[in-house]
mmCIF file of C-alpha atoms in Angstrom:
data_model
loop_
_atom_site.group_PDB
_atom_site.id
_atom_site.type_symbol
_atom_site.label_atom_id
_atom_site.label_comp_id
_atom_site.label_asym_id
_atom_site.label_seq_id
_atom_site.Cartn_x
_atom_site.Cartn_y
_atom_site.Cartn_z
ATOM 1 C CA MET A 1 -129.208 -28.687 19.696
ATOM 2 C CA SER A 2 -127.486 -25.724 18.123
ATOM 3 C CA ILE A 3 -124.450 -23.943 19.504
ATOM 4 C CA LYS A 4 -126.516 -20.777 19.938
ATOM 5 C CA LYS A 5 -128.941 -22.510 22.316
ATOM 6 C CA ILE A 6 -126.131 -24.108 24.291
ATOM 7 C CA VAL A 7 -124.365 -20.785 24.741
ATOM 8 C CA LEU A 8 -127.649 -19.109 25.729
ATOM 9 C CA TRP A 9 -128.320 -21.775 28.382
ATOM 10 C CA LEU A 10 -124.772 -21.467 29.723
ATOM 11 C CA VAL A 11 -125.182 -17.697 30.036
ATOM 12 C CA VAL A 12 -128.529 -18.081 31.817
ATOM 13 C CA ILE A 13 -127.104 -20.669 34.223
ATOM 14 C CA PHE A 14 -124.086 -18.464 34.940
ATOM 15 C CA LEU A 15 -126.295 -15.423 35.596
ATOM 16 C CA LEU A 16 -128.507 -17.392 37.970
ATOM 17 C CA TYR A 17 -125.432 -18.721 39.771
ATOM 18 C CA ALA A 18 -123.951 -15.226 40.075
ATOM 19 C CA ILE A 19 -127.219 -13.770 41.387
ATOM 20 C CA LEU A 20 -127.823 -16.555 43.888
ATOM 21 C CA THR A 21 -124.282 -16.670 45.258
ATOM 22 C CA SER A 22 -123.744 -12.914 45.503
ATOM 23 C CA PRO A 23 -126.935 -10.879 45.138
ATOM 24 C CA THR A 24 -125.379 -7.619 46.368
ATOM 25 C CA ASP A 25 -122.584 -7.717 43.789
ATOM 26 C CA ALA A 26 -125.039 -8.743 41.066
ATOM 27 C CA ALA A 27 -127.261 -5.771 41.925
ATOM 28 C CA ALA A 28 -124.280 -3.411 41.797
ATOM 29 C CA ILE A 29 -123.235 -4.733 38.392
ATOM 30 C CA PHE A 30 -126.788 -4.417 37.067
ATOM 31 C CA SER A 31 -127.024 -0.871 38.415
ATOM 32 C CA SER A 32 -123.762 0.095 36.729
ATOM 33 C CA ALA A 33 -124.845 -1.467 33.448
ATOM 34 C CA TRP A 34 -128.201 0.354 33.653
ATOM 35 C CA ASP A 35 -126.395 3.656 34.222
ATOM 36 C CA VAL A 36 -124.351 3.043 31.068
ATOM 37 C CA VAL A 37 -127.499 2.312 29.044
ATOM 38 C CA VAL A 38 -129.207 5.464 30.340
ATOM 39 C CA THR A 39 -126.143 7.574 29.514
ATOM 40 C CA VAL A 40 -125.929 6.158 25.980
ATOM 41 C CA VAL A 41 -129.622 6.793 25.294
ATOM 42 C CA THR A 42 -129.411 10.318 26.710
ATOM 43 C CA ASN A 43 -126.356 11.137 24.606
ATOM 44 C CA LEU A 44 -127.952 9.710 21.461
ATOM 45 C CA ALA A 45 -131.080 11.777 22.058
ATOM 46 C CA SER A 46 -128.965 14.876 22.569
ATOM 47 C CA PHE A 47 -126.982 14.152 19.390
ATOM 48 C CA PHE A 48 -130.068 13.720 17.223
ATOM 49 C CA ASP A 49 -131.728 16.744 18.813
ATOM 50 C CA SER A 50 -128.736 18.944 17.964
ATOM 51 C CA LEU A 51 -128.539 17.389 14.491
ATOM 52 C CA LEU A 52 -132.182 18.174 13.725
ATOM 53 C CA ARG A 53 -132.046 21.679 15.175
ATOM 54 C CA GLY A 54 -128.971 22.564 13.143
#
């Protein structure tokens, strides 16, 4: 088994443990991470829009 698969399984097990032991905190972390992703995508779209418009 490769190191990559082992690390992936450890991450999955940790995420499941975190969600099952504290679902409210896990939801808050996911919500914060989603907000960051949305902000990054919005800013990238704005950047490329202003770049193309001159």
